[in-house]
Short mmCIF file of C-alpha atoms in Angstrom, two decimals:
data_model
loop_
_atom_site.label_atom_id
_atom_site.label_comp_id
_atom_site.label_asym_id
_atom_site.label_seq_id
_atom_site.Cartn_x
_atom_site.Cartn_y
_atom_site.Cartn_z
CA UNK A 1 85.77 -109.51 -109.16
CA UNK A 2 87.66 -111.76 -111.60
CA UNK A 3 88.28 -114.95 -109.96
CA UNK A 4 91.59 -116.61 -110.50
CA UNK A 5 90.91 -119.38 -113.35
CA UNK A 6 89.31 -116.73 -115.46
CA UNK A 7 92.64 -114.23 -114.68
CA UNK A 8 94.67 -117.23 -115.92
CA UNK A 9 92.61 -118.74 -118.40
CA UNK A 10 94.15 -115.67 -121.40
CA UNK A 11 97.95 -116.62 -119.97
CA UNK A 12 97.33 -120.03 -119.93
CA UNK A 13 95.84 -119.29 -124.02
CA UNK A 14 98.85 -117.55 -124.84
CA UNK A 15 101.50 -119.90 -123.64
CA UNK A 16 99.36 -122.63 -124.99
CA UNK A 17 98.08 -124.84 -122.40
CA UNK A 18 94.85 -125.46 -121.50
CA UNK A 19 92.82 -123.01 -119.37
CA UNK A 20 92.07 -124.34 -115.91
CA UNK A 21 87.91 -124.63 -114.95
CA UNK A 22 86.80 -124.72 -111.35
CA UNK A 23 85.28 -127.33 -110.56
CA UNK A 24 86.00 -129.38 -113.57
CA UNK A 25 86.85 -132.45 -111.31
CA UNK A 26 83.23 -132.21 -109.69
CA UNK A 27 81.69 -134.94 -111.93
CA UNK A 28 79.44 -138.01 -110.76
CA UNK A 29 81.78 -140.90 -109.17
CA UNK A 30 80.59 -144.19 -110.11
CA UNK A 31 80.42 -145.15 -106.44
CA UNK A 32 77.61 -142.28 -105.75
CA UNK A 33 74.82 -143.99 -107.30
CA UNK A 34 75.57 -147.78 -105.50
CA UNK A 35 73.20 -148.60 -103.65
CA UNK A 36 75.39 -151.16 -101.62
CA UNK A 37 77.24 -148.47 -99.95
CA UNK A 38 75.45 -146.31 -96.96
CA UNK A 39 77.30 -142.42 -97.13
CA UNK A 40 75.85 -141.99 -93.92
CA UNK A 41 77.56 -145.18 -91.96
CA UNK A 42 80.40 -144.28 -89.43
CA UNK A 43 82.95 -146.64 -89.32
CA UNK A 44 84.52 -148.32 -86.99
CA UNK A 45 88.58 -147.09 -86.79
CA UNK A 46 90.74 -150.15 -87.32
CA UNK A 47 94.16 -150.05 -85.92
CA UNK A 48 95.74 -151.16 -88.84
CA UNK A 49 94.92 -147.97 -90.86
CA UNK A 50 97.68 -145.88 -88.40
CA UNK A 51 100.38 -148.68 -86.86
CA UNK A 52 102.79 -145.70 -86.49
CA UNK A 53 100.77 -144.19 -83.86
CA UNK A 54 100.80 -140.48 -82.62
CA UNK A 55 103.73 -138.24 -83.76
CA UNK A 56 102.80 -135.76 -81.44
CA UNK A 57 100.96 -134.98 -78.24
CA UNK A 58 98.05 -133.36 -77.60
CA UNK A 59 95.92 -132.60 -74.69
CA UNK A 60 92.83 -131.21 -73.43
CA UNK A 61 92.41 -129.82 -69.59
CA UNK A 62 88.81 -128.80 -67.97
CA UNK A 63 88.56 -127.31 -64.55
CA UNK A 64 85.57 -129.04 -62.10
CA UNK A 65 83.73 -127.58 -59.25
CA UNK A 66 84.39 -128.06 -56.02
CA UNK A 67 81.43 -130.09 -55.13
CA UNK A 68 82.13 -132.86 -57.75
CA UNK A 69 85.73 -133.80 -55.85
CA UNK A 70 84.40 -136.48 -53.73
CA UNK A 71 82.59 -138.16 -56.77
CA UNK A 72 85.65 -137.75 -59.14
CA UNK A 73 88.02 -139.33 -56.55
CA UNK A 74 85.38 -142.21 -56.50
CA UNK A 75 84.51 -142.68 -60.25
CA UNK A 76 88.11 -141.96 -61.11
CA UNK A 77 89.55 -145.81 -62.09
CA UNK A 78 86.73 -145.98 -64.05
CA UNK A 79 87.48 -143.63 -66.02
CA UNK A 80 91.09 -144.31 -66.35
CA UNK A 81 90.25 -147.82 -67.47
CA UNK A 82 88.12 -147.32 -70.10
CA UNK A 83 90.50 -144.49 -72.01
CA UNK A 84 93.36 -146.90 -71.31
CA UNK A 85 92.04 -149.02 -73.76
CA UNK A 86 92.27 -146.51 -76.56
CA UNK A 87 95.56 -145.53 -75.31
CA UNK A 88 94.71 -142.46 -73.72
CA UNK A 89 96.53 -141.19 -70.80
CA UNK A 90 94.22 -139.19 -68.05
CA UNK A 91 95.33 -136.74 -65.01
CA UNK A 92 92.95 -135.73 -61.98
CA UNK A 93 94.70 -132.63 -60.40
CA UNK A 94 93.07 -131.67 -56.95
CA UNK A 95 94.76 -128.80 -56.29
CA UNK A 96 93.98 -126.77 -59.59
CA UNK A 97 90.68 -128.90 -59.68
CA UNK A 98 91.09 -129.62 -63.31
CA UNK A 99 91.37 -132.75 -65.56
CA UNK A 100 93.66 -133.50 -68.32
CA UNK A 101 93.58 -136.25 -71.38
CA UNK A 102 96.26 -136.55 -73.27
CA UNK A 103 97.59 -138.69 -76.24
CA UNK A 104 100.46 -141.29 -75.81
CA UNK A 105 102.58 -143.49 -77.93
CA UNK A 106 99.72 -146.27 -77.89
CA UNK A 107 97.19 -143.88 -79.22
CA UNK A 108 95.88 -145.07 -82.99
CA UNK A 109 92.91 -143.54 -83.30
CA UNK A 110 93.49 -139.20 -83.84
CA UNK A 111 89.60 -138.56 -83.30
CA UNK A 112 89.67 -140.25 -79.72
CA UNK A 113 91.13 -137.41 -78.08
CA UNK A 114 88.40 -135.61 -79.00
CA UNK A 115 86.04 -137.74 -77.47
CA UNK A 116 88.25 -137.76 -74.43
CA UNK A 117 87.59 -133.93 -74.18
CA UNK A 118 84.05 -134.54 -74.25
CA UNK A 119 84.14 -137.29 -71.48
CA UNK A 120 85.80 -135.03 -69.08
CA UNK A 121 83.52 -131.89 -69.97
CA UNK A 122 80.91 -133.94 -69.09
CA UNK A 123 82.18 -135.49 -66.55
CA UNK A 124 82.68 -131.86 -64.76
CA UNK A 125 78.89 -131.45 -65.64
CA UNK A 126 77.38 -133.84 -63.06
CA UNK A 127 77.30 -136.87 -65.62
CA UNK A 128 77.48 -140.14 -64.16
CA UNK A 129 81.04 -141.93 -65.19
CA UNK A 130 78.95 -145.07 -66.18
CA UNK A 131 77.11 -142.32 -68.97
CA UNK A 132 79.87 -140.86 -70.18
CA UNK A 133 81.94 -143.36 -71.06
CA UNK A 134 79.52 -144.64 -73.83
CA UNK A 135 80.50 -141.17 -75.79
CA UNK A 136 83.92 -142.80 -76.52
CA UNK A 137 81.48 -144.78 -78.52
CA UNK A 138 82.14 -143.60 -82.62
CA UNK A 139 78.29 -142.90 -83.24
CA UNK A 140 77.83 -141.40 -79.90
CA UNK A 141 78.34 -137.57 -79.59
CA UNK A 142 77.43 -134.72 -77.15
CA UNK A 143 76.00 -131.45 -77.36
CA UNK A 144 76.65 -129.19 -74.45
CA UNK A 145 73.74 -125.86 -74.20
CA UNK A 146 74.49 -123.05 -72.42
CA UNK A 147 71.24 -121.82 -71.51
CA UNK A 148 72.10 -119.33 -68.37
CA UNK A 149 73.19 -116.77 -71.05
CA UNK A 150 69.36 -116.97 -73.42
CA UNK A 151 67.88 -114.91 -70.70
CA UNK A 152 68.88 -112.10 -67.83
CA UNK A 153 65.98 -112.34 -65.74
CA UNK A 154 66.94 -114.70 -62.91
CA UNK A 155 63.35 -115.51 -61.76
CA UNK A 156 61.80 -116.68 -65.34
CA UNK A 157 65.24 -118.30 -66.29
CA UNK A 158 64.11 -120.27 -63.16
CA UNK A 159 60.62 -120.94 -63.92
CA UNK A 160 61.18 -121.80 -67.90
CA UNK A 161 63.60 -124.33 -66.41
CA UNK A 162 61.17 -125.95 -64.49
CA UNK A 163 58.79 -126.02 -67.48
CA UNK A 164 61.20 -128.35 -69.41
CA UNK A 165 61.75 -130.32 -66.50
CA UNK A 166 58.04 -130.68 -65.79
CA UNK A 167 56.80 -132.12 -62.75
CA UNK A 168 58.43 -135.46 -61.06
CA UNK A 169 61.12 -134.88 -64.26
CA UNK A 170 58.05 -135.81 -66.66
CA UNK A 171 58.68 -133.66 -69.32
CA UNK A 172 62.57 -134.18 -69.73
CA UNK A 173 61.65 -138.25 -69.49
CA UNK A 174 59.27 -138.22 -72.61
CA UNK A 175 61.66 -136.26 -74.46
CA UNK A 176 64.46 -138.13 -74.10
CA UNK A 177 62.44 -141.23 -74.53
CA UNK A 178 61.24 -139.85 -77.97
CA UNK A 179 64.70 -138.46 -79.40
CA UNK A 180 67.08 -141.54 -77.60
CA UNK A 181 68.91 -139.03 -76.06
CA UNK A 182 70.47 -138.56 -72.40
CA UNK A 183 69.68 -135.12 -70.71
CA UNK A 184 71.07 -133.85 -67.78
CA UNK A 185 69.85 -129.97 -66.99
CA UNK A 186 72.31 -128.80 -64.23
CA UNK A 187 72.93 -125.27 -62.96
CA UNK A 188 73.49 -122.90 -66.26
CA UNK A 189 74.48 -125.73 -68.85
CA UNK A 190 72.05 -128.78 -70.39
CA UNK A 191 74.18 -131.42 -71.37
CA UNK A 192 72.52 -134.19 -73.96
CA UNK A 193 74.27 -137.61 -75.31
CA UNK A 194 72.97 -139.31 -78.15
CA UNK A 195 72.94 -139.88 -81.95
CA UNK A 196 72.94 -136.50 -84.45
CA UNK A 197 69.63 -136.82 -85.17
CA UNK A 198 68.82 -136.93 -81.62
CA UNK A 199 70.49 -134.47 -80.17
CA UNK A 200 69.27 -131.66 -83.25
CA UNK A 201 65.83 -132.44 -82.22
CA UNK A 202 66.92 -131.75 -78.45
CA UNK A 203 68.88 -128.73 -78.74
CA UNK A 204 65.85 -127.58 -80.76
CA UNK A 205 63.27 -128.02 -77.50
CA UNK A 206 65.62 -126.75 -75.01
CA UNK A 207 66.06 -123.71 -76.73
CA UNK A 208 62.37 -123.27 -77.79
CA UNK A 209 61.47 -123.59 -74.26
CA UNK A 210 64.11 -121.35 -72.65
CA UNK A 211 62.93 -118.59 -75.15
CA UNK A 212 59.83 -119.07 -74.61
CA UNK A 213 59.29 -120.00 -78.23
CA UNK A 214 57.16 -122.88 -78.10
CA UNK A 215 56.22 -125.33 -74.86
CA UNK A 216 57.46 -128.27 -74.21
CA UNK A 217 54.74 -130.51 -74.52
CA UNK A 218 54.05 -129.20 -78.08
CA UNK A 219 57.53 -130.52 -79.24
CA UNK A 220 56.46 -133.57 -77.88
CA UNK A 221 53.06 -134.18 -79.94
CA UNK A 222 55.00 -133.49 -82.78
CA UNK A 223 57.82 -136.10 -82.06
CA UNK A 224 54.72 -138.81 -80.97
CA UNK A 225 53.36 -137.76 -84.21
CA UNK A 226 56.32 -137.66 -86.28
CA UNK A 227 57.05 -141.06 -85.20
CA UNK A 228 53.88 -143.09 -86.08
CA UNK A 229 54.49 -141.16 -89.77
CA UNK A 230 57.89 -142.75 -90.31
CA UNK A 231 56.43 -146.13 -90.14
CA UNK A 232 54.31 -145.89 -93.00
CA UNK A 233 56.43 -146.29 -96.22
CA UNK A 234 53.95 -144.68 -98.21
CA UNK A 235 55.06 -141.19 -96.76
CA UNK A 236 58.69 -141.35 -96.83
CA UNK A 237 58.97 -139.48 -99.56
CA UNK A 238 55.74 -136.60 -98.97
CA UNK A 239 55.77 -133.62 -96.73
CA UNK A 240 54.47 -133.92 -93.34
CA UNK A 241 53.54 -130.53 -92.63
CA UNK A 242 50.09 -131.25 -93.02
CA UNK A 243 50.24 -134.08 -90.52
CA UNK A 244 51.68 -131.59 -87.50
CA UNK A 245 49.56 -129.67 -85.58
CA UNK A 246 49.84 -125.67 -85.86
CA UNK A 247 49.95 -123.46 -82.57
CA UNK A 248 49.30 -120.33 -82.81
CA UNK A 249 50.77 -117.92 -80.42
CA UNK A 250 48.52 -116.00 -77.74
CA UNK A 251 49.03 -112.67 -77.18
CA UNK A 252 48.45 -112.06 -73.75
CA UNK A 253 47.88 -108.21 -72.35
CA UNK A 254 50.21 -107.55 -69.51
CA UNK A 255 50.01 -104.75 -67.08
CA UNK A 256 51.95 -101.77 -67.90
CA UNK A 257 54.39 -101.10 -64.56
CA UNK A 258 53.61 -97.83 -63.08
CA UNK A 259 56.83 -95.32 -64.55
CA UNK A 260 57.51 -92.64 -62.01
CA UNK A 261 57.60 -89.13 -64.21
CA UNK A 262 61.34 -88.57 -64.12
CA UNK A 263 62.34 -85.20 -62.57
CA UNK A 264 64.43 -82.72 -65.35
CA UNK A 265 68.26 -83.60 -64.55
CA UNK A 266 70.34 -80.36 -63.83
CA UNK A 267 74.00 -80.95 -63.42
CA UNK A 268 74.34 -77.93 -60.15
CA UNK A 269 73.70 -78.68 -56.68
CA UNK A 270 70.38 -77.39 -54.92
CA UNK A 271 71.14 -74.43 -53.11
CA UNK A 272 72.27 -74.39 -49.94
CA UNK A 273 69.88 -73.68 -47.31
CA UNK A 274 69.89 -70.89 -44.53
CA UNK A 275 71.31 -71.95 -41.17
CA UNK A 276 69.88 -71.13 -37.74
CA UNK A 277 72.51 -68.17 -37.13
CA UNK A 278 71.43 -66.57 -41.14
CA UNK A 279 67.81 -66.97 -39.85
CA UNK A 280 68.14 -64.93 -36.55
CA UNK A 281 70.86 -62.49 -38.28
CA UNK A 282 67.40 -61.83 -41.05
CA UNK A 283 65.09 -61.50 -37.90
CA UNK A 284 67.68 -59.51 -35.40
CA UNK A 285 67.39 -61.89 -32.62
CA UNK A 286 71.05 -62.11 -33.08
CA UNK A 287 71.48 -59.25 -31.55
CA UNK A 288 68.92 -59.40 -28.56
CA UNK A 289 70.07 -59.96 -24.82
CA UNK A 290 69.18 -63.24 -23.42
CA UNK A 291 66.03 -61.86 -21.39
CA UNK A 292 64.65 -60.71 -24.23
CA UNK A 293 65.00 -63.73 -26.03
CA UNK A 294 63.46 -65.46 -23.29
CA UNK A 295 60.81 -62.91 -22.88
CA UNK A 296 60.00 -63.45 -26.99
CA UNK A 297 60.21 -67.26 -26.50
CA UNK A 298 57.52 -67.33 -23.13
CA UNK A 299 55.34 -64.62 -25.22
CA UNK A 300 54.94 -67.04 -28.24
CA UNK A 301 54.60 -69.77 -25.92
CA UNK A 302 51.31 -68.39 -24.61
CA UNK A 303 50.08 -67.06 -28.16
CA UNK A 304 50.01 -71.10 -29.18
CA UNK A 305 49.09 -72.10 -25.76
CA UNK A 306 45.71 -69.59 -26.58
CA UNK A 307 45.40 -70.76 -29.50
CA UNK A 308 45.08 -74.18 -28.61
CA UNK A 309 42.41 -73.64 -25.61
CA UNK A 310 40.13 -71.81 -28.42
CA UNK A 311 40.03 -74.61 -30.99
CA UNK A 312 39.48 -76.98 -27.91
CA UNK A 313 36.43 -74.68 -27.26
CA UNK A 314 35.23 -74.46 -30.51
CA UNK A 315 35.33 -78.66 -30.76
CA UNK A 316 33.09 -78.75 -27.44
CA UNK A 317 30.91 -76.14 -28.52
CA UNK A 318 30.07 -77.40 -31.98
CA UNK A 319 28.49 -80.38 -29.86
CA UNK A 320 25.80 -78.46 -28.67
CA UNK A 321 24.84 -76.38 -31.92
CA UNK A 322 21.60 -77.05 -32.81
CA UNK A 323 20.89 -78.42 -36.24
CA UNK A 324 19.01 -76.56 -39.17
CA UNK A 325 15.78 -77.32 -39.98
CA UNK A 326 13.60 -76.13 -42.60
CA UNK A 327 11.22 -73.66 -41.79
CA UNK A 328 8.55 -73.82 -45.01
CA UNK A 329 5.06 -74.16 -44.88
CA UNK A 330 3.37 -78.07 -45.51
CA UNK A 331 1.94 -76.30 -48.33
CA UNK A 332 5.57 -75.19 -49.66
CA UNK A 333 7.17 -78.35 -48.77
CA UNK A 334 4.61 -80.34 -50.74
CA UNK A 335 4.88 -77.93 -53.94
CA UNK A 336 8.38 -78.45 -53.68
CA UNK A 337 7.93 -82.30 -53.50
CA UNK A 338 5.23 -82.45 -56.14
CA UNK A 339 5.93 -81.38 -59.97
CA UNK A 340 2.68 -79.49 -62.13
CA UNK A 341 2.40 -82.88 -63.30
CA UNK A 342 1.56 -85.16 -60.56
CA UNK A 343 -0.90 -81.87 -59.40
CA UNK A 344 -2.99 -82.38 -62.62
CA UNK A 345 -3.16 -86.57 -62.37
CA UNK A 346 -3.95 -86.03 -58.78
CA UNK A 347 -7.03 -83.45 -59.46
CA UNK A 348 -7.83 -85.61 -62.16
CA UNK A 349 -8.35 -88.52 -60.06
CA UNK A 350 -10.24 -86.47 -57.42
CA UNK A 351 -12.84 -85.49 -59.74
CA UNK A 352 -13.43 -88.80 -60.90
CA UNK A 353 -13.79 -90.05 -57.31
CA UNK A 354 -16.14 -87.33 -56.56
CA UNK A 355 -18.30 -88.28 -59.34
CA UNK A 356 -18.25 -92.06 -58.84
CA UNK A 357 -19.45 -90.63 -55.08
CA UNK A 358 -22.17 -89.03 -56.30
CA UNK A 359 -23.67 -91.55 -58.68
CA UNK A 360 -23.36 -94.11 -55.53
CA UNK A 361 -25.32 -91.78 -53.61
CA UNK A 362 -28.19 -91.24 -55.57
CA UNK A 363 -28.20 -94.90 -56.39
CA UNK A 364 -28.83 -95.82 -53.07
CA UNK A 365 -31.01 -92.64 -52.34
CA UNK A 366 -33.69 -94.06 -55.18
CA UNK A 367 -33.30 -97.65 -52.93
CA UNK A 368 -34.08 -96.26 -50.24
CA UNK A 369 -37.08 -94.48 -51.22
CA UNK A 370 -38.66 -97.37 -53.55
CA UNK A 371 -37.99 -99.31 -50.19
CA UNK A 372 -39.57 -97.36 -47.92
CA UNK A 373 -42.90 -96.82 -50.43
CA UNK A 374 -43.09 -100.65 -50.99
CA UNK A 375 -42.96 -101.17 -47.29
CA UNK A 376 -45.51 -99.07 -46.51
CA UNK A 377 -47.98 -100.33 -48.68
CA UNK A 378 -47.80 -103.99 -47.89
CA UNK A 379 -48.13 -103.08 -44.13
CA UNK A 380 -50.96 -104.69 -42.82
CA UNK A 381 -53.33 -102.66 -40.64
CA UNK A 382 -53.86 -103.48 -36.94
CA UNK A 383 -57.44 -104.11 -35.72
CA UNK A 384 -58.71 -101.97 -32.55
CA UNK A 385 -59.36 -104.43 -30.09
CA UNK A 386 -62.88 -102.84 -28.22
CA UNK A 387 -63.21 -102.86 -24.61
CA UNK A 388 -66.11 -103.46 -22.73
CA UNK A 389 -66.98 -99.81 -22.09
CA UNK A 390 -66.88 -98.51 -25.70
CA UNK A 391 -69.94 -97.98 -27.08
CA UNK A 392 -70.92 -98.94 -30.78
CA UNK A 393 -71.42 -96.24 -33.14
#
């Protein structure tokens, strides 16, 4: 594409002007380089820049639940007070529920009405009226998160809510302690009021955490740790990546939900099934006289009635059955029980039994004997006592 200072740069040639440059006017102003002015310093609006006032008027409405009219009606003169001083008219409508700021003749400042919006949006956001009214503040802005539409799942919209809460409002306390921010979770919307810097940092958590991007309390360690870094000069000017802790994300394995096996969609109706009458036209009871029918009806009746006493038979019977046992021999039960194997150790083990036996026996045989011959020779012999009618030889 040919933009439109090189399109009229030959023109310009021929008629014999200069060509026109973009950007030829972007050159360094001696006022960007001073180090006694701060680019980044809001000013405060003085009424003598605009003594004319508003030429015309605008407004901004905002409806309000319902449960919020009590408090409104309450905390209403205070907030008509404090935009009267900026000359900002204000309009509490019950019946529509809504609220309306609007400019008048005494208005100076233009940006004030929008920071009249803002203090009635959060005003219909469950802000206290002594909060809000420090937005009207020039340095003081809002930032208004709508975090009912990050996720569709009611029940862990629920729960990651509760995580940035944390428990007894812990969690939302440290952070807004860390970014000097105001935070007020209610319902679908997280409203926060504080400086720019603040409220990047916040939006930043809440939407980590409603995601399910990053926890809470790792925002916070950073912040804590972010903090004691910006008081040493020394690393104003380095990065501070290596300073920050890393998290890595876990992976956790989740059950698979059981899937039913869907059934092959055919766009006809199931047939239609047989009625009682098609069912006795097939049999030809249709056509039967009532005693018959009545006659085929008692006939089945005792058919089930027989089968019935049979099976209760059969249950009583099986009671009484006696159970089967097996017949083999010890001999064939044993063989059964005992593998080639455990034979062969066993007749091994006899025969060295038998053996050890024998040796014991003849041990004690040869003890016996050298016993009995050493007894009998160290017998001593008995003397024959004489009596007085035996003769001498």
């Amino acid at each position: 594409m040919v933009s439109e200072g090189d399109a009229s740069a030959p023109v310009a040639a021929a008629e014999g002007r200069k060509p026109r440059h973009k950007g030829k006017h972007d050159k360094p102003k001696p006022w960007d380089d001073d180090p006694n002015i701060d680019h980044w310093k809001i000013e405060e609006f003085d009424p003598s820049w605009n003594e004319g006032g508003m030429l015309e008027v605008t407004s901004f409405s905002t409806l309000f639940p319902q449960y919020r009219e009590k408090y409104l009606q309450e905390a209403w003169p205070i907030v008509k007070g404090a935009l009267k001083e900026f000359g900002v008219a204000c309009e509490l409508n019950l019946v529509e529920g809504s609220m309306t700021v609007s400019t008048t003749r005494k208005t100076k400042d233009p940006y004030i009405i929008i920071k009249a919006n803002e203090l009635i949006k959060l005003l219909s956001r469950s802000v206290p009226a002594p909060q809000e009214i420090k937005i009207l503040n020039g340095e003081m802005s809002c930032a208004i998160i709508k975090i009912g539409s990050i996720i569709r799942n009611k029940e862990r919209f629920v729960k990651r809510r509760e995580r940035l809460l944390g428990p007894n409002l812990s969690t939302l306390r440290a952070i807004e302690i860390l970014t000097g921010c105001y935070i007020l979770v209610q319902g679908n919307t997280a409203a926060a009021m504080g400086y720019w810097k603040g409220l990047k940092q916040v939006v930043r958590v809440v939407e980590d955490c409603i995601k399910n991007v990053k926890h809470p309390v790792y925002h916070i360690k950073e912040l804590l740790i972010k903090r004691e870094l910006a008081k040493n000069p020394a690393l104003a000017h380095e990065s501070w990546d290596k300073f920050l802790p890393k998290f890595k994300k876990k992976n956790v394995k989740q059950k698979k939900p059981l899937t039913k096996e869907k059934k092959q969609y055919t766009p006809f109706p199931p047939p239609q099934q047989p009625s009682k009458i098609d069912l006795e036209l097939e049999s030809g009871e249709y056509f039967m006289s009532d005693k018959k029918k009545s006659a085929k009806e008692w006939q089945e009746k005792l058919e089930k009635q027989s089968q019935k006493a049979e099976e209760n038979k059969r249950k009583r019977e099986a009671a009484f059955v006696h159970p089967n046992e097996d017949i083999a021999t010890p001999y064939e039960s044993a063989k059964s029980i005992i593998n080639n194997g455990e034979i062969a150790d066993m007749a091994k083990s006899l025969k060295k039994k038998a053996k050890e036996f024998r040796k014991n026996e003849e041990q004690e045989n040869v003890r016996l004997e050298s016993y009995v011959a050493s007894s009998e020779g160290s017998r001593p012999k008995k003397k024959h006592k004489l009596s007085k009618y035996s003769q001498p030889e």
